[in-house]
XYZ file of C-alpha atoms in Angstrom:
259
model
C 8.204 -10.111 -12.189
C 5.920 -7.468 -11.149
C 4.824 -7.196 -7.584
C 1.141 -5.845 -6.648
C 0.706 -6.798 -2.694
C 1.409 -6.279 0.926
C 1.582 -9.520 3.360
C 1.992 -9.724 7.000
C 3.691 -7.665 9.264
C 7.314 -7.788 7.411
C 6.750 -6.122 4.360
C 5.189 -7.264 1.150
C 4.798 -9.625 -1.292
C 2.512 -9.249 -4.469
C 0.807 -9.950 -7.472
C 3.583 -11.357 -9.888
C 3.719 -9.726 -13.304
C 5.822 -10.352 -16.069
C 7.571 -7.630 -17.827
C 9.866 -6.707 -20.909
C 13.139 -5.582 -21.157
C 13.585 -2.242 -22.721
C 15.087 1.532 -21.966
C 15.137 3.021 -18.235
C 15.089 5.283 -16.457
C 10.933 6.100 -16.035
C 9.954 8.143 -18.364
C 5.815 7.501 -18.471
C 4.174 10.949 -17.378
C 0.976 8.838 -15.918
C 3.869 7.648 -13.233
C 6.113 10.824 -12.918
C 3.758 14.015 -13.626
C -0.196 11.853 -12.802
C -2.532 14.712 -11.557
C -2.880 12.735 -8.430
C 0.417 14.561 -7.529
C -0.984 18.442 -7.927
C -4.254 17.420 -6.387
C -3.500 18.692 -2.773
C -3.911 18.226 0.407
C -6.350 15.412 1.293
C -9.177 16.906 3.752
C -9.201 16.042 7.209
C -12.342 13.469 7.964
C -13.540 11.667 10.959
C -13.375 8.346 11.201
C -14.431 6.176 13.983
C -12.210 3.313 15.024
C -14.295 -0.145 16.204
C -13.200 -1.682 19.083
C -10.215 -4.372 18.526
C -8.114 -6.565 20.716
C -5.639 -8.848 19.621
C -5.917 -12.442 18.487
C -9.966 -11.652 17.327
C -10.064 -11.870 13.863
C -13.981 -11.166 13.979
C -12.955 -7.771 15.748
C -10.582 -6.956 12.259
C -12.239 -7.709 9.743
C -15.211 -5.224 11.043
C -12.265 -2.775 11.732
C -10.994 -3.200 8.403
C -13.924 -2.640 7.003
C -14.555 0.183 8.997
C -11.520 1.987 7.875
C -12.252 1.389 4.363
C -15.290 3.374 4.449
C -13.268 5.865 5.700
C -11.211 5.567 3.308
C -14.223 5.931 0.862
C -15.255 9.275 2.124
C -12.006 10.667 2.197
C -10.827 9.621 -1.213
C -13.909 10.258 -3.286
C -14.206 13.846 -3.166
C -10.589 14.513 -3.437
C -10.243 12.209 -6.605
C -12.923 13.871 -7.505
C -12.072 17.262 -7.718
C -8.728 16.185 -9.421
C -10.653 15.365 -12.202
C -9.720 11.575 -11.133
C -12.888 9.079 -12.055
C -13.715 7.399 -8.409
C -14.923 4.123 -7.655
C -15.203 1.897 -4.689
C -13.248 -0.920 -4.115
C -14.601 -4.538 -2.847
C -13.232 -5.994 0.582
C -13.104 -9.623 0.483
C -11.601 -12.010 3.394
C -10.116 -15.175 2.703
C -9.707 -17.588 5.702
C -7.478 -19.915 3.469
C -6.046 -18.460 -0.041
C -6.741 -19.755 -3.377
C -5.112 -20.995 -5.923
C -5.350 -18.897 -8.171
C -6.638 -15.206 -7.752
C -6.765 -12.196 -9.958
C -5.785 -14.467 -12.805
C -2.588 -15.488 -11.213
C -1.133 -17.867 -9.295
C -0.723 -17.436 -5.528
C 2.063 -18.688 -3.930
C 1.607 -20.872 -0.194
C 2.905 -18.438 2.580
C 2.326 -18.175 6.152
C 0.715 -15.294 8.062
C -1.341 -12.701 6.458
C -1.855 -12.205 2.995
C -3.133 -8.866 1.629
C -3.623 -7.828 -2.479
C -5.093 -5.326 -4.327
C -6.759 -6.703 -8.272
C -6.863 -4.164 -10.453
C -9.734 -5.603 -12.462
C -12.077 -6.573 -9.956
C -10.838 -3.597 -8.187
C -10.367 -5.383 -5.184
C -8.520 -5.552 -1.482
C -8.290 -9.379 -0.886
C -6.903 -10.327 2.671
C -5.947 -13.157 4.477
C -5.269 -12.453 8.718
C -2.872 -14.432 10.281
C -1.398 -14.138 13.894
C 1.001 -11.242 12.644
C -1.556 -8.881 11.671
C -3.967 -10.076 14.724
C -1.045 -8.749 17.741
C -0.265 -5.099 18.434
C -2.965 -4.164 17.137
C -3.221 -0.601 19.587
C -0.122 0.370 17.470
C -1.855 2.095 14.134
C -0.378 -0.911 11.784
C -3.549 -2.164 11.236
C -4.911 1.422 10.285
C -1.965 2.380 8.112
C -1.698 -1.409 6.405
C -5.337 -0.986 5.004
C -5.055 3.000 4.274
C -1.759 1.220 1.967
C -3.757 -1.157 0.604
C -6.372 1.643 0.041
C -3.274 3.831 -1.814
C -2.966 0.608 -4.528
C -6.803 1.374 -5.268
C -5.860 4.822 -5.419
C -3.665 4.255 -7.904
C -5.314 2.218 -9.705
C -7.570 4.897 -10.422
C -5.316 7.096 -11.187
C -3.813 5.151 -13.830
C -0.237 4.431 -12.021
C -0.680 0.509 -11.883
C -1.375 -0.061 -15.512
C 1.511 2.527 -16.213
C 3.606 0.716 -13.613
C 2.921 -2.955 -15.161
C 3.748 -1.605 -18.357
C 7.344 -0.009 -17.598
C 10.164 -1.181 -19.407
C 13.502 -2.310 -17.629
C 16.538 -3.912 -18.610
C 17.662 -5.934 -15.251
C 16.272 -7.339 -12.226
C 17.688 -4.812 -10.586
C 16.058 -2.512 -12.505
C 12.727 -4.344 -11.638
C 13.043 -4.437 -8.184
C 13.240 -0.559 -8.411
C 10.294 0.246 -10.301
C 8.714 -2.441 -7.709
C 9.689 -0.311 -4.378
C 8.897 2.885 -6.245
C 5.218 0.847 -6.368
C 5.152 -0.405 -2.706
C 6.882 2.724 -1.300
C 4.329 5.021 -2.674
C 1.443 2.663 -0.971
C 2.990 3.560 1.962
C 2.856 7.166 1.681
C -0.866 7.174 0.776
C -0.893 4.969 3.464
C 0.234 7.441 6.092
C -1.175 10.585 3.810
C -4.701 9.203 5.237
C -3.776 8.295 8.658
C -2.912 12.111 8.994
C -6.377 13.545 7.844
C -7.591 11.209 10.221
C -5.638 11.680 12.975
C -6.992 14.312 15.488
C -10.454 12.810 15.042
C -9.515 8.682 16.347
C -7.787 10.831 19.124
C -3.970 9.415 17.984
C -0.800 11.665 18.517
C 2.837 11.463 17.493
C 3.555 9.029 20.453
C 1.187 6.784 18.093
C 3.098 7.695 14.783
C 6.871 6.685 16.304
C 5.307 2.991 17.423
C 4.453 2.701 13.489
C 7.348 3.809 12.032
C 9.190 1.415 14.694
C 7.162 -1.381 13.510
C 7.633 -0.016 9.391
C 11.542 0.231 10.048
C 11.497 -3.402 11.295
C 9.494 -4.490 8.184
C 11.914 -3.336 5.281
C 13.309 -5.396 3.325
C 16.454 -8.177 4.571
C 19.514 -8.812 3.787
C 19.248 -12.002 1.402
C 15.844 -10.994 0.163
C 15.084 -10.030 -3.041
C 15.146 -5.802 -2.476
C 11.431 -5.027 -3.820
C 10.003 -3.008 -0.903
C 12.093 -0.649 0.738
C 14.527 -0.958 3.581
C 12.539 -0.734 6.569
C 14.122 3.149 6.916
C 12.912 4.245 3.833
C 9.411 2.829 4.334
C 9.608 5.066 7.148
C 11.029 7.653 5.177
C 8.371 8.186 2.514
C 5.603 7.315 4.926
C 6.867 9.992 7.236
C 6.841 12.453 3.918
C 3.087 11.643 3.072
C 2.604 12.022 7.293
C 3.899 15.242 6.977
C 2.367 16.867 4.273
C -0.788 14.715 3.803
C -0.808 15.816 0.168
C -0.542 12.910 -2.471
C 1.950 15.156 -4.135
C 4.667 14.511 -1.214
C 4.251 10.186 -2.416
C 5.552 10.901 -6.004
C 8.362 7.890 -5.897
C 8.455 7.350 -9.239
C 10.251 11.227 -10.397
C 12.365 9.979 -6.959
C 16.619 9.358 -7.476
C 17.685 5.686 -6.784
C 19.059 6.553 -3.866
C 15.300 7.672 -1.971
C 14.069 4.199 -3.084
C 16.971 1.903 -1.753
């Protein structure tokens, strides 16, 4: 089952998809060769970070929002120039979670709750406690820029690609879904750079969220479909680095860089 989300502090959870069994490895050249990759560096912006304290979930949703409009301005023009069609997405909050959303069936979790749909093109979020602590400690900032990098995506034409790759195995599966989740994170982090200098944040900033990613991998026990928590930090330190789109290519990855 396909996975197409991000909850709470300790990783993700998504959007279940089913899937057929057929050849592997990846060889789709919308995942492994999209323009998205050769598109370049993403421009440093300014973006202005609302006040936020812990515990006031008034005080994140107008961050959140906030930093999606950031994410806006920094996105469209680059998309743009890649040739990539741009579009904004919709932020909706959900105190308690439906149902049903996105045409599937949500499952009853604790904490927060975060998904991107595809065909409403939408970030839908639920805040619990988790995501309401810490929240001087960029999570916040890079959990919605990763959210964001799903939209991105989407755009781009990696999730339909993605929800259409074959695989023979679960294990297979749970690849192609940390490939997905892992690249999140590096557009994640890719706009957390080009924002950097202008919220006033540092490196001292950047090694509290990769302790915080490196805690949030995946567990022994769990289903593997997100990274261990090194790896997260791993490709989110790549797209960090290089703030270029092109450094967040998981899917052309080896096995072992998506463990």
């Amino acid at each position: 089952m396909r996975i197409r989300m991000i909850i709470a502090m300790a990783g993700a959870a998504a959007m279940l998809l089913t899937g057929t069994a057929h050849a592997y490895p990846i060889k789709d050249s919308t995942l492994t060769e999209n323009s998205l990759y050769g598109s370049g560096r993403l421009a440093d912006s300014t973006c202005t970070e609302p006040p936020i304290k812990d515990g006031s979930r008034a005080q994140a949703k107008r961050y959140i929002r906030a930093v999606v409009g950031c994410l806006d301005t920094a996105w469209e023009g680059h998309l743009t120039a890649a040739g990539i069609s741009f579009a904004k997405p919709k932020v909706v909050f959900f105190d308690k979670l439906p149902k049903k959303y996105c045409g599937y069936t949500l499952e009853t979790e604790p904490g927060s709750y975060a998904m991107y749909c595809l065909q409403s093109r939408t970030i839908m979020i639920r805040l619990g406690r988790d995501w309401l602590q810490g929240t001087d400690d960029l999570w916040m900032l890079h959990a919605t820029g990763a959210l964001y990098g799903s939209h991105v995506m989407g755009l781009a034409g990696i999730v339909t690609a993605y929800e259409k790759a074959p695989y023979r195995n679960k294990g297979e599966l749970h690849e192609q879904n940390r490939r997905y989740s892992l690249q999140s994170d590096c557009l994640g982090a890719v706009f957390v750079r080009s924002v950097q200098d202008s919220l006033g944040r540092g490196s001292r900033d950047w090694k509290k969220l990769t302790g915080v990613l490196k805690a949030s991998g995946d567990h022994k026990g769990e289903d593997r479909t997100f990274g261990k928590g090194s790896t997260r930090v791993s490709w989110s330190a790549r797209g960090y680095a290089e703030a270029d789109p092109g450094a967040c290519n998981t899917w052309s990855a080896p096995s072992s860089k998506v463990s």
